PDB file of C-alpha atoms and ligand atoms in Angstrom:
ATOM      1  CA  UNK A   1      -0.363 -11.763  17.405  1.00 40.00           C
ATOM      2  CA  UNK A   2       1.889 -10.949  14.465  1.00 57.00           C
ATOM      3  CA  UNK A   3       5.198 -12.782  14.240  1.00 86.00           C
ATOM      4  CA  UNK A   4       6.922  -9.982  12.341  1.00 96.00           C
ATOM      5  CA  UNK A   5      10.638  -9.786  13.107  1.00 97.00           C
ATOM      6  CA  UNK A   6      12.176  -6.329  13.197  1.00 98.00           C
ATOM      7  CA  UNK A   7      15.946  -6.509  12.851  1.00 98.00           C
ATOM      8  CA  UNK A   8      18.562  -3.808  12.617  1.00 98.00           C
ATOM      9  CA  UNK A   9      21.894  -5.486  11.972  1.00 98.00           C
ATOM     10  CA  UNK A  10      23.531  -7.404   9.161  1.00 98.00           C
ATOM     11  CA  UNK A  11      24.296 -10.260  11.542  1.00 98.00           C
ATOM     12  CA  UNK A  12      20.646 -10.573  12.628  1.00 98.00           C
ATOM     13  CA  UNK A  13      19.087 -10.435   9.159  1.00 98.00           C
ATOM     14  CA  UNK A  14      21.668 -12.914   7.863  1.00 98.00           C
ATOM     15  CA  UNK A  15      20.910 -15.287  10.722  1.00 98.00           C
ATOM     16  CA  UNK A  16      17.177 -15.108  10.008  1.00 98.00           C
ATOM     17  CA  UNK A  17      17.571 -15.514   6.244  1.00 98.00           C
ATOM     18  CA  UNK A  18      20.112 -18.284   6.868  1.00 97.00           C
ATOM     19  CA  UNK A  19      17.538 -20.234   8.892  1.00 97.00           C
ATOM     20  CA  UNK A  20      14.972 -19.865   6.121  1.00 98.00           C
ATOM     21  CA  UNK A  21      17.434 -20.949   3.468  1.00 96.00           C
ATOM     22  CA  UNK A  22      18.449 -23.955   5.563  1.00 97.00           C
ATOM     23  CA  UNK A  23      14.757 -24.914   5.458  1.00 98.00           C
ATOM     24  CA  UNK A  24      14.871 -24.547   1.637  1.00 98.00           C
ATOM     25  CA  UNK A  25      12.640 -21.478   1.710  1.00 98.00           C
ATOM     26  CA  UNK A  26      12.789 -18.880  -1.064  1.00 98.00           C
ATOM     27  CA  UNK A  27      13.408 -15.312   0.128  1.00 98.00           C
ATOM     28  CA  UNK A  28      12.370 -12.047  -1.542  1.00 98.00           C
ATOM     29  CA  UNK A  29      13.565  -8.544  -0.613  1.00 98.00           C
ATOM     30  CA  UNK A  30      11.402  -5.433  -1.044  1.00 98.00           C
ATOM     31  CA  UNK A  31      13.651  -2.398  -0.523  1.00 98.00           C
ATOM     32  CA  UNK A  32      11.932   0.830   0.562  1.00 98.00           C
ATOM     33  CA  UNK A  33      12.683   4.157   2.184  1.00 98.00           C
ATOM     34  CA  UNK A  34       9.738   3.724   4.567  1.00 98.00           C
ATOM     35  CA  UNK A  35       6.685   5.913   5.096  1.00 97.00           C
ATOM     36  CA  UNK A  36       4.952   2.824   3.825  1.00 97.00           C
ATOM     37  CA  UNK A  37       1.771   2.904   1.755  1.00 97.00           C
ATOM     38  CA  UNK A  38      -0.366   0.611  -0.393  1.00 97.00           C
ATOM     39  CA  UNK A  39       2.211   0.686  -3.199  1.00 98.00           C
ATOM     40  CA  UNK A  40       4.861  -0.809  -0.933  1.00 98.00           C
ATOM     41  CA  UNK A  41       2.420  -3.393   0.463  1.00 98.00           C
ATOM     42  CA  UNK A  42       1.334  -4.409  -3.034  1.00 98.00           C
ATOM     43  CA  UNK A  43       4.974  -5.204  -3.850  1.00 98.00           C
ATOM     44  CA  UNK A  44       5.253  -7.333  -0.718  1.00 98.00           C
ATOM     45  CA  UNK A  45       2.072  -9.193  -1.655  1.00 98.00           C
ATOM     46  CA  UNK A  46       3.361  -9.790  -5.165  1.00 98.00           C
ATOM     47  CA  UNK A  47       6.734 -10.926  -3.808  1.00 98.00           C
ATOM     48  CA  UNK A  48       4.900 -13.358  -1.579  1.00 97.00           C
ATOM     49  CA  UNK A  49       3.535 -15.165  -4.638  1.00 97.00           C
ATOM     50  CA  UNK A  50       7.041 -16.175  -5.680  1.00 96.00           C
ATOM     51  CA  UNK A  51       8.713 -16.516  -2.286  1.00 98.00           C
ATOM     52  CA  UNK A  52       8.138 -18.275   1.034  1.00 98.00           C
ATOM     53  CA  UNK A  53       9.574 -15.361   2.973  1.00 98.00           C
ATOM     54  CA  UNK A  54       9.444 -11.612   2.392  1.00 98.00           C
ATOM     55  CA  UNK A  55      11.948  -9.180   3.872  1.00 98.00           C
ATOM     56  CA  UNK A  56      11.113  -5.494   3.591  1.00 98.00           C
ATOM     57  CA  UNK A  57      13.941  -3.063   4.188  1.00 98.00           C
ATOM     58  CA  UNK A  58      13.420   0.491   5.369  1.00 98.00           C
ATOM     59  CA  UNK A  59      16.397   2.752   4.854  1.00 98.00           C
ATOM     60  CA  UNK A  60      16.563   6.383   3.748  1.00 98.00           C
ATOM     61  CA  UNK A  61      19.779   6.225   1.772  1.00 98.00           C
ATOM     62  CA  UNK A  62      21.844   9.419   2.037  1.00 98.00           C
ATOM     63  CA  UNK A  63      23.971   8.734  -1.046  1.00 97.00           C
ATOM     64  CA  UNK A  64      21.041   8.976  -3.477  1.00 97.00           C
ATOM     65  CA  UNK A  65      20.055  12.487  -2.380  1.00 97.00           C
ATOM     66  CA  UNK A  66      21.808  15.481  -3.925  1.00 95.00           C
ATOM     67  CA  UNK A  67      22.714  18.694  -2.104  1.00 94.00           C
ATOM     68  CA  UNK A  68      19.561  20.700  -1.401  1.00 93.00           C
ATOM     69  CA  UNK A  69      17.254  17.689  -1.897  1.00 95.00           C
ATOM     70  CA  UNK A  70      14.805  16.431   0.720  1.00 93.00           C
ATOM     71  CA  UNK A  71      17.016  13.927   2.589  1.00 97.00           C
ATOM     72  CA  UNK A  72      16.423  15.566   5.984  1.00 96.00           C
ATOM     73  CA  UNK A  73      12.730  16.293   5.349  1.00 94.00           C
ATOM     74  CA  UNK A  74      12.010  12.788   4.013  1.00 95.00           C
ATOM     75  CA  UNK A  75       9.234  11.299   6.199  1.00 95.00           C
ATOM     76  CA  UNK A  76      10.539   8.798   8.745  1.00 97.00           C
ATOM     77  CA  UNK A  77       7.565   7.027  10.296  1.00 97.00           C
ATOM     78  CA  UNK A  78       8.873   3.726  11.612  1.00 97.00           C
ATOM     79  CA  UNK A  79       6.200   3.168  14.281  1.00 97.00           C
ATOM     80  CA  UNK A  80       3.359   3.604  11.746  1.00 97.00           C
ATOM     81  CA  UNK A  81       5.258   1.576   9.134  1.00 98.00           C
ATOM     82  CA  UNK A  82       5.629  -1.272  11.562  1.00 97.00           C
ATOM     83  CA  UNK A  83       1.924  -1.200  12.429  1.00 97.00           C
ATOM     84  CA  UNK A  84       0.930  -1.215   8.754  1.00 97.00           C
ATOM     85  CA  UNK A  85       3.201  -4.140   7.970  1.00 97.00           C
ATOM     86  CA  UNK A  86       1.959  -6.048  11.003  1.00 96.00           C
ATOM     87  CA  UNK A  87      -1.691  -5.506  10.064  1.00 95.00           C
ATOM     88  CA  UNK A  88      -1.054  -6.708   6.516  1.00 94.00           C
ATOM     89  CA  UNK A  89       0.846  -9.825   7.652  1.00 90.00           C
ATOM     90  CA  UNK A  90       2.627 -10.352   4.312  1.00 96.00           C
ATOM     91  CA  UNK A  91       6.102  -9.386   5.471  1.00 98.00           C
ATOM     92  CA  UNK A  92       8.129 -11.780   7.628  1.00 98.00           C
ATOM     93  CA  UNK A  93      10.917  -9.398   8.552  1.00 98.00           C
ATOM     94  CA  UNK A  94      11.458  -5.667   8.538  1.00 98.00           C
ATOM     95  CA  UNK A  95      15.129  -4.849   8.110  1.00 98.00           C
ATOM     96  CA  UNK A  96      15.841  -1.377   9.435  1.00 98.00           C
ATOM     97  CA  UNK A  97      19.584  -0.741   9.387  1.00 98.00           C
ATOM     98  CA  UNK A  98      21.299   2.462  10.444  1.00 98.00           C
ATOM     99  CA  UNK A  99      23.944   4.258   8.371  1.00 98.00           C
ATOM    100  CA  UNK A 100      26.861   2.489  10.069  1.00 98.00           C
ATOM    101  CA  UNK A 101      25.342  -0.890   9.229  1.00 98.00           C
ATOM    102  CA  UNK A 102      24.943  -0.059   5.536  1.00 98.00           C
ATOM    103  CA  UNK A 103      28.107   2.055   5.183  1.00 98.00           C
ATOM    104  CA  UNK A 104      30.603   0.618   7.724  1.00 98.00           C
ATOM    105  CA  UNK A 105      33.332   3.025   6.573  1.00 98.00           C
ATOM    106  CA  UNK A 106      30.978   6.022   6.393  1.00 98.00           C
ATOM    107  CA  UNK A 107      29.385   7.503   3.295  1.00 97.00           C
ATOM    108  CA  UNK A 108      32.395   9.699   2.506  1.00 96.00           C
ATOM    109  CA  UNK A 109      34.780   6.731   2.436  1.00 97.00           C
ATOM    110  CA  UNK A 110      32.293   4.310   0.886  1.00 98.00           C
ATOM    111  CA  UNK A 111      32.992   2.197  -2.183  1.00 98.00           C
ATOM    112  CA  UNK A 112      30.596   3.643  -4.736  1.00 97.00           C
ATOM    113  CA  UNK A 113      29.184   2.338  -7.976  1.00 98.00           C
ATOM    114  CA  UNK A 114      29.166   4.491 -11.096  1.00 98.00           C
ATOM    115  CA  UNK A 115      26.341   3.649 -13.453  1.00 97.00           C
ATOM    116  CA  UNK A 116      26.757   4.200 -17.188  1.00 94.00           C
ATOM    117  CA  UNK A 117      24.579   5.459 -19.996  1.00 90.00           C
ATOM    118  CA  UNK A 118      20.895   5.845 -19.411  1.00 94.00           C
ATOM    119  CA  UNK A 119      21.398   6.274 -15.650  1.00 97.00           C
ATOM    120  CA  UNK A 120      22.570   9.794 -16.487  1.00 97.00           C
ATOM    121  CA  UNK A 121      19.515  10.685 -18.571  1.00 98.00           C
ATOM    122  CA  UNK A 122      15.929  11.586 -17.558  1.00 98.00           C
ATOM    123  CA  UNK A 123      15.939  11.765 -13.710  1.00 98.00           C
ATOM    124  CA  UNK A 124      19.684  11.068 -13.769  1.00 97.00           C
ATOM    125  CA  UNK A 125      20.311  14.233 -15.782  1.00 97.00           C
ATOM    126  CA  UNK A 126      18.300  16.334 -13.339  1.00 96.00           C
ATOM    127  CA  UNK A 127      19.664  14.588 -10.233  1.00 96.00           C
ATOM    128  CA  UNK A 128      23.357  13.925 -11.008  1.00 96.00           C
ATOM    129  CA  UNK A 129      24.685  10.883  -9.158  1.00 96.00           C
ATOM    130  CA  UNK A 130      21.218   9.824  -7.979  1.00 98.00           C
ATOM    131  CA  UNK A 131      21.298   6.418  -9.638  1.00 98.00           C
ATOM    132  CA  UNK A 132      24.908   5.850  -8.575  1.00 98.00           C
ATOM    133  CA  UNK A 133      23.601   6.235  -5.014  1.00 98.00           C
ATOM    134  CA  UNK A 134      20.616   3.974  -5.677  1.00 98.00           C
ATOM    135  CA  UNK A 135      22.877   1.277  -7.164  1.00 98.00           C
ATOM    136  CA  UNK A 136      25.349   1.656  -4.318  1.00 98.00           C
ATOM    137  CA  UNK A 137      22.685   1.036  -1.690  1.00 98.00           C
ATOM    138  CA  UNK A 138      20.793  -1.692  -3.563  1.00 98.00           C
ATOM    139  CA  UNK A 139      24.043  -3.603  -4.070  1.00 98.00           C
ATOM    140  CA  UNK A 140      24.769  -3.324  -0.335  1.00 98.00           C
ATOM    141  CA  UNK A 141      21.256  -4.417   0.659  1.00 98.00           C
ATOM    142  CA  UNK A 142      21.478  -7.419  -1.674  1.00 98.00           C
ATOM    143  CA  UNK A 143      24.857  -8.379  -0.224  1.00 98.00           C
ATOM    144  CA  UNK A 144      23.568  -8.030   3.321  1.00 98.00           C
ATOM    145  CA  UNK A 145      20.234  -9.833   2.938  1.00 98.00           C
ATOM    146  CA  UNK A 146      21.225 -12.251   0.147  1.00 98.00           C
ATOM    147  CA  UNK A 147      17.674 -12.785  -1.139  1.00 98.00           C
ATOM    148  CA  UNK A 148      16.659 -14.947  -4.107  1.00 98.00           C
ATOM    149  CA  UNK A 149      14.730 -12.056  -5.636  1.00 98.00           C
ATOM    150  CA  UNK A 150      14.339  -8.318  -5.271  1.00 98.00           C
ATOM    151  CA  UNK A 151      10.947  -6.718  -5.944  1.00 98.00           C
ATOM    152  CA  UNK A 152      10.788  -3.148  -7.288  1.00 98.00           C
ATOM    153  CA  UNK A 153       7.948  -0.895  -8.389  1.00 98.00           C
ATOM    154  CA  UNK A 154       7.398   0.247 -11.973  1.00 98.00           C
ATOM    155  CA  UNK A 155       6.477   3.593 -10.411  1.00 98.00           C
ATOM    156  CA  UNK A 156      10.230   4.322 -10.445  1.00 98.00           C
ATOM    157  CA  UNK A 157      10.711   2.926 -13.933  1.00 98.00           C
ATOM    158  CA  UNK A 158      14.200   4.269 -14.541  1.00 98.00           C
ATOM    159  CA  UNK A 159      15.292   2.949 -11.139  1.00 98.00           C
ATOM    160  CA  UNK A 160      13.962  -0.494 -12.108  1.00 98.00           C
ATOM    161  CA  UNK A 161      15.984  -0.421 -15.335  1.00 98.00           C
ATOM    162  CA  UNK A 162      19.099   0.751 -13.467  1.00 98.00           C
ATOM    163  CA  UNK A 163      18.813  -2.093 -10.948  1.00 98.00           C
ATOM    164  CA  UNK A 164      18.235  -4.625 -13.729  1.00 98.00           C
ATOM    165  CA  UNK A 165      21.458  -3.379 -15.324  1.00 98.00           C
ATOM    166  CA  UNK A 166      23.333  -3.427 -12.019  1.00 98.00           C
ATOM    167  CA  UNK A 167      22.347  -7.042 -11.388  1.00 98.00           C
ATOM    168  CA  UNK A 168      23.104  -8.171 -14.932  1.00 98.00           C
ATOM    169  CA  UNK A 169      26.425  -6.352 -15.244  1.00 98.00           C
ATOM    170  CA  UNK A 170      27.800  -7.357 -11.817  1.00 98.00           C
ATOM    171  CA  UNK A 171      26.472 -10.938 -12.139  1.00 98.00           C
ATOM    172  CA  UNK A 172      24.597 -10.558  -8.870  1.00 98.00           C
ATOM    173  CA  UNK A 173      22.846 -13.858  -8.080  1.00 98.00           C
ATOM    174  CA  UNK A 174      19.370 -12.430  -7.641  1.00 98.00           C
ATOM    175  CA  UNK A 175      16.248 -12.200  -9.777  1.00 98.00           C
ATOM    176  CA  UNK A 176      14.798  -8.711 -10.354  1.00 98.00           C
ATOM    177  CA  UNK A 177      10.981  -8.669 -10.231  1.00 98.00           C
ATOM    178  CA  UNK A 178       8.638  -5.715 -10.643  1.00 98.00           C
ATOM    179  CA  UNK A 179       5.101  -4.741  -9.730  1.00 98.00           C
ATOM    180  CA  UNK A 180       2.642  -2.220 -11.204  1.00 98.00           C
ATOM    181  CA  UNK A 181       2.079   1.313  -9.908  1.00 98.00           C
ATOM    182  CA  UNK A 182      -0.674   1.663  -7.334  1.00 98.00           C
ATOM    183  CA  UNK A 183      -2.738   4.823  -7.735  1.00 98.00           C
ATOM    184  CA  UNK A 184      -5.292   6.865  -5.870  1.00 98.00           C
ATOM    185  CA  UNK A 185      -8.808   6.823  -7.381  1.00 98.00           C
ATOM    186  CA  UNK A 186      -8.084  10.075  -9.248  1.00 98.00           C
ATOM    187  CA  UNK A 187      -5.021   8.580 -10.947  1.00 98.00           C
ATOM    188  CA  UNK A 188      -2.245  10.125  -8.858  1.00 98.00           C
ATOM    189  CA  UNK A 189       0.458   7.538  -8.204  1.00 98.00           C
ATOM    190  CA  UNK A 190       0.710   6.812  -4.481  1.00 98.00           C
ATOM    191  CA  UNK A 191       3.978   8.215  -3.153  1.00 97.00           C
ATOM    192  CA  UNK A 192       5.559   9.115   0.164  1.00 94.00           C
ATOM    193  CA  UNK A 193       6.255  12.563  -1.288  1.00 93.00           C
ATOM    194  CA  UNK A 194       2.528  13.273  -1.912  1.00 97.00           C
ATOM    195  CA  UNK A 195       2.314  14.328   1.730  1.00 94.00           C
ATOM    196  CA  UNK A 196       4.378  17.418   0.839  1.00 95.00           C
ATOM    197  CA  UNK A 197       1.516  18.675  -1.393  1.00 97.00           C
ATOM    198  CA  UNK A 198      -0.784  21.434  -0.179  1.00 98.00           C
ATOM    199  CA  UNK A 199      -4.498  20.670  -0.561  1.00 97.00           C
ATOM    200  CA  UNK A 200      -4.640  22.925  -3.620  1.00 97.00           C
ATOM    201  CA  UNK A 201      -1.628  21.173  -5.185  1.00 97.00           C
ATOM    202  CA  UNK A 202      -3.161  17.802  -4.357  1.00 98.00           C
ATOM    203  CA  UNK A 203      -6.213  18.760  -6.438  1.00 97.00           C
ATOM    204  CA  UNK A 204      -4.001  19.534  -9.445  1.00 97.00           C
ATOM    205  CA  UNK A 205      -1.624  16.594  -9.006  1.00 98.00           C
ATOM    206  CA  UNK A 206      -3.696  14.007 -10.989  1.00 98.00           C
ATOM    207  CA  UNK A 207      -3.026  16.101 -14.117  1.00 98.00           C
ATOM    208  CA  UNK A 208       0.381  14.415 -14.311  1.00 98.00           C
ATOM    209  CA  UNK A 209      -1.169  10.992 -14.842  1.00 98.00           C
ATOM    210  CA  UNK A 210      -3.873  12.478 -17.101  1.00 98.00           C
ATOM    211  CA  UNK A 211      -1.200  14.056 -19.299  1.00 98.00           C
ATOM    212  CA  UNK A 212       0.660  10.766 -19.610  1.00 98.00           C
ATOM    213  CA  UNK A 213      -2.615   9.071 -20.528  1.00 98.00           C
ATOM    214  CA  UNK A 214      -3.094  11.613 -23.343  1.00 98.00           C
ATOM    215  CA  UNK A 215       0.381  10.857 -24.707  1.00 98.00           C
ATOM    216  CA  UNK A 216      -0.290   7.131 -24.460  1.00 98.00           C
ATOM    217  CA  UNK A 217      -3.599   7.515 -26.343  1.00 98.00           C
ATOM    218  CA  UNK A 218      -1.910   9.515 -29.113  1.00 97.00           C
ATOM    219  CA  UNK A 219       0.856   6.921 -29.456  1.00 96.00           C
ATOM    220  CA  UNK A 220      -1.707   4.132 -29.564  1.00 95.00           C
ATOM    221  CA  UNK A 221      -3.538   6.047 -32.269  1.00 95.00           C
ATOM    222  CA  UNK A 222      -0.369   5.794 -34.350  1.00 93.00           C
ATOM    223  CA  UNK A 223       1.342   9.146 -33.786  1.00 93.00           C
ATOM    224  CA  UNK A 224       5.118   8.860 -34.052  1.00 92.00           C
ATOM    225  CA  UNK A 225       6.176  12.499 -33.770  1.00 95.00           C
ATOM    226  CA  UNK A 226       7.482  12.046 -30.235  1.00 96.00           C
ATOM    227  CA  UNK A 227       8.881  15.551 -29.935  1.00 96.00           C
ATOM    228  CA  UNK A 228       5.536  17.078 -30.796  1.00 97.00           C
ATOM    229  CA  UNK A 229       3.780  14.865 -28.243  1.00 98.00           C
ATOM    230  CA  UNK A 230       6.356  15.650 -25.563  1.00 98.00           C
ATOM    231  CA  UNK A 231       6.035  19.379 -26.270  1.00 98.00           C
ATOM    232  CA  UNK A 232       2.236  19.265 -26.045  1.00 98.00           C
ATOM    233  CA  UNK A 233       2.473  17.384 -22.734  1.00 98.00           C
ATOM    234  CA  UNK A 234       4.900  19.971 -21.307  1.00 98.00           C
ATOM    235  CA  UNK A 235       2.522  22.764 -22.308  1.00 98.00           C
ATOM    236  CA  UNK A 236      -0.406  20.994 -20.674  1.00 98.00           C
ATOM    237  CA  UNK A 237       1.524  20.434 -17.446  1.00 98.00           C
ATOM    238  CA  UNK A 238       2.580  24.083 -17.299  1.00 98.00           C
ATOM    239  CA  UNK A 239      -1.060  25.116 -17.796  1.00 97.00           C
ATOM    240  CA  UNK A 240      -1.940  22.958 -14.769  1.00 96.00           C
ATOM    241  CA  UNK A 241       0.632  24.764 -12.617  1.00 97.00           C
ATOM    242  CA  UNK A 242       3.496  22.238 -12.876  1.00 98.00           C
ATOM    243  CA  UNK A 243       7.130  23.045 -13.586  1.00 98.00           C
ATOM    244  CA  UNK A 244       8.079  19.972 -15.613  1.00 98.00           C
ATOM    245  CA  UNK A 245      11.626  18.571 -15.609  1.00 98.00           C
ATOM    246  CA  UNK A 246      10.857  16.370 -18.602  1.00 98.00           C
ATOM    247  CA  UNK A 247       8.251  14.367 -20.483  1.00 98.00           C
ATOM    248  CA  UNK A 248       9.851  11.764 -22.732  1.00 98.00           C
ATOM    249  CA  UNK A 249       8.845   8.814 -24.846  1.00 98.00           C
ATOM    250  CA  UNK A 250      11.411   6.035 -24.583  1.00 98.00           C
ATOM    251  CA  UNK A 251      11.797   2.356 -25.388  1.00 97.00           C
ATOM    252  CA  UNK A 252      10.538   0.375 -22.414  1.00 97.00           C
ATOM    253  CA  UNK A 253      13.252  -2.275 -22.711  1.00 96.00           C
ATOM    254  CA  UNK A 254      16.342  -0.076 -22.366  1.00 96.00           C
ATOM    255  CA  UNK A 255      15.108   3.533 -22.160  1.00 97.00           C
ATOM    256  CA  UNK A 256      16.766   4.344 -25.500  1.00 96.00           C
ATOM    257  CA  UNK A 257      15.031   6.865 -27.739  1.00 95.00           C
ATOM    258  CA  UNK A 258      12.604   5.084 -30.071  1.00 94.00           C
ATOM    259  CA  UNK A 259      13.161   5.301 -33.798  1.00 86.00           C
ATOM    260  CA  UNK A 260       9.614   5.748 -35.010  1.00 80.00           C
ATOM    261  CA  UNK A 261       8.233   2.252 -35.270  1.00 81.00           C
ATOM    262  CA  UNK A 262       6.897   0.458 -32.231  1.00 85.00           C
ATOM    263  CA  UNK A 263       4.763  -2.543 -31.358  1.00 89.00           C
ATOM    264  CA  UNK A 264       2.351  -2.491 -28.401  1.00 90.00           C
ATOM    265  CA  UNK A 265       4.206  -2.682 -25.082  1.00 93.00           C
ATOM    266  CA  UNK A 266       7.511  -1.472 -26.499  1.00 96.00           C
ATOM    267  CA  UNK A 267       7.340   2.136 -25.289  1.00 97.00           C
ATOM    268  CA  UNK A 268       7.129   3.960 -22.002  1.00 98.00           C
ATOM    269  CA  UNK A 269       6.282   7.619 -21.497  1.00 98.00           C
ATOM    270  CA  UNK A 270       7.982   9.083 -18.455  1.00 98.00           C
ATOM    271  CA  UNK A 271       7.579  12.426 -16.700  1.00 98.00           C
ATOM    272  CA  UNK A 272       8.948  14.338 -13.754  1.00 98.00           C
ATOM    273  CA  UNK A 273       7.425  17.639 -12.712  1.00 98.00           C
ATOM    274  CA  UNK A 274       7.388  19.993  -9.770  1.00 98.00           C
ATOM    275  CA  UNK A 275       4.180  21.095  -8.127  1.00 98.00           C
ATOM    276  CA  UNK A 276       5.240  23.805  -5.717  1.00 97.00           C
ATOM    277  CA  UNK A 277       8.029  22.297  -3.618  1.00 95.00           C
ATOM    278  CA  UNK A 278       7.139  18.695  -4.480  1.00 96.00           C
ATOM    279  CA  UNK A 279       8.739  16.757  -7.302  1.00 97.00           C
ATOM    280  CA  UNK A 280       6.430  14.068  -8.697  1.00 98.00           C
ATOM    281  CA  UNK A 281       7.369  11.327 -11.145  1.00 98.00           C
ATOM    282  CA  UNK A 282       5.179   8.964 -13.094  1.00 98.00           C
ATOM    283  CA  UNK A 283       5.204   6.817 -16.211  1.00 98.00           C
ATOM    284  CA  UNK A 284       2.960   4.674 -18.387  1.00 98.00           C
ATOM    285  CA  UNK A 285       3.754   1.734 -20.612  1.00 98.00           C
ATOM    286  CA  UNK A 286       2.416   2.028 -24.138  1.00 97.00           C
TER     287      UNK A 286
HETATM  288  P1  AMP B   1      10.444   4.216  -2.037  1.00 95.44           P
HETATM  289  O1  AMP B   1      10.130   3.890  -0.618  1.00 95.44           O
HETATM  290  O2  AMP B   1       9.698   5.381  -2.570  1.00 95.44           O
HETATM  291  O3  AMP B   1      11.930   4.249  -2.291  1.00 95.44           O
HETATM  292  O4  AMP B   1       9.904   2.994  -2.886  1.00 95.44           O
HETATM  293  C1  AMP B   1      10.248   1.673  -2.566  1.00 95.44           C
HETATM  294  C2  AMP B   1       9.742   0.773  -3.659  1.00 95.44           C
HETATM  295  O5  AMP B   1       8.329   0.903  -3.761  1.00 95.44           O
HETATM  296  C3  AMP B   1      10.309   1.113  -5.039  1.00 95.44           C
HETATM  297  O6  AMP B   1      10.588  -0.091  -5.738  1.00 95.44           O
HETATM  298  C4  AMP B   1       9.188   1.891  -5.673  1.00 95.44           C
HETATM  299  O7  AMP B   1       9.202   1.802  -7.084  1.00 95.44           O
HETATM  300  C5  AMP B   1       7.981   1.194  -5.087  1.00 95.44           C
HETATM  301  N1  AMP B   1       6.794   2.062  -5.125  1.00 95.44           N
HETATM  302  C6  AMP B   1       6.725   3.357  -4.721  1.00 95.44           C
HETATM  303  N2  AMP B   1       5.489   3.852  -4.947  1.00 95.44           N
HETATM  304  C7  AMP B   1       4.770   2.844  -5.519  1.00 95.44           C
HETATM  305  C8  AMP B   1       3.435   2.726  -6.000  1.00 95.44           C
HETATM  306  N3  AMP B   1       2.568   3.736  -5.961  1.00 95.44           N
HETATM  307  N4  AMP B   1       3.034   1.535  -6.530  1.00 95.44           N
HETATM  308  C9  AMP B   1       3.899   0.491  -6.582  1.00 95.44           C
HETATM  309  N5  AMP B   1       5.174   0.535  -6.144  1.00 95.44           N
HETATM  310  C10 AMP B   1       5.609   1.699  -5.626  1.00 95.44           C
END
């Protein structure tokens, strides 16, 4: 028998977390949009190493989707998600709020955060307002759950950096932790959106990771002409049938453009590319 709690309201999750805190237990939050997979579970397992209790939230946040994006099509699989979490036994509570719980005044009348700078580059340039929506919901989830730490995946590297900035700039009393990207055996990063791929697209999809690996190898071999590397990667992706949004080499710390000199670990190469109707993102630290 699993003793997973599934709660839907702010009052209920606060009561549960309040009991744990009263017992001096450390609480971690793993926010997700559901359709759970090994990547999500790996974050819960990592969170578990630093916390006595792990809360996983499942909420498909409307304010981070732009017009014409896949908000309505996004897979909602709560029954399967619950089974997966129960079989893994790492998560103590699933928090599954509805829109009214997260946005009590509605999304139109919601207080919204506006993120500066790098939140409007890379994916933020292609998806205007996306990271404002991400910050808006993460801030709400942190205020509702009040965890000691929040665990995010490096898979969404820009999102991780945005949340780090959000927490630092608003003095939110929470520690931001991150876990590595889990991949299929062929290199494709595990993602809820992979299910949109046709079988033919699925065969080509690992080329995204392979292309990033090529850029990483060139950088490690000492190449510093980032534009040339980015251009070669775009060409390779197009040859594989992708429509790339971007491939960019950035500083890992703050996503600023690097200036030519870098020590190991200081860079990240990020890409977003369409394969048919599916937009895939990935990145590698260099
Ligand atoms: P999502 O449900 O896609 O919003 O993702 C929820 C969290 O899981 C985010 O912090 C993601 O970065 C993380 N995540 C998504 N895919 C993976 C993966 N393949 N490996 C590790 N973490 C992931």
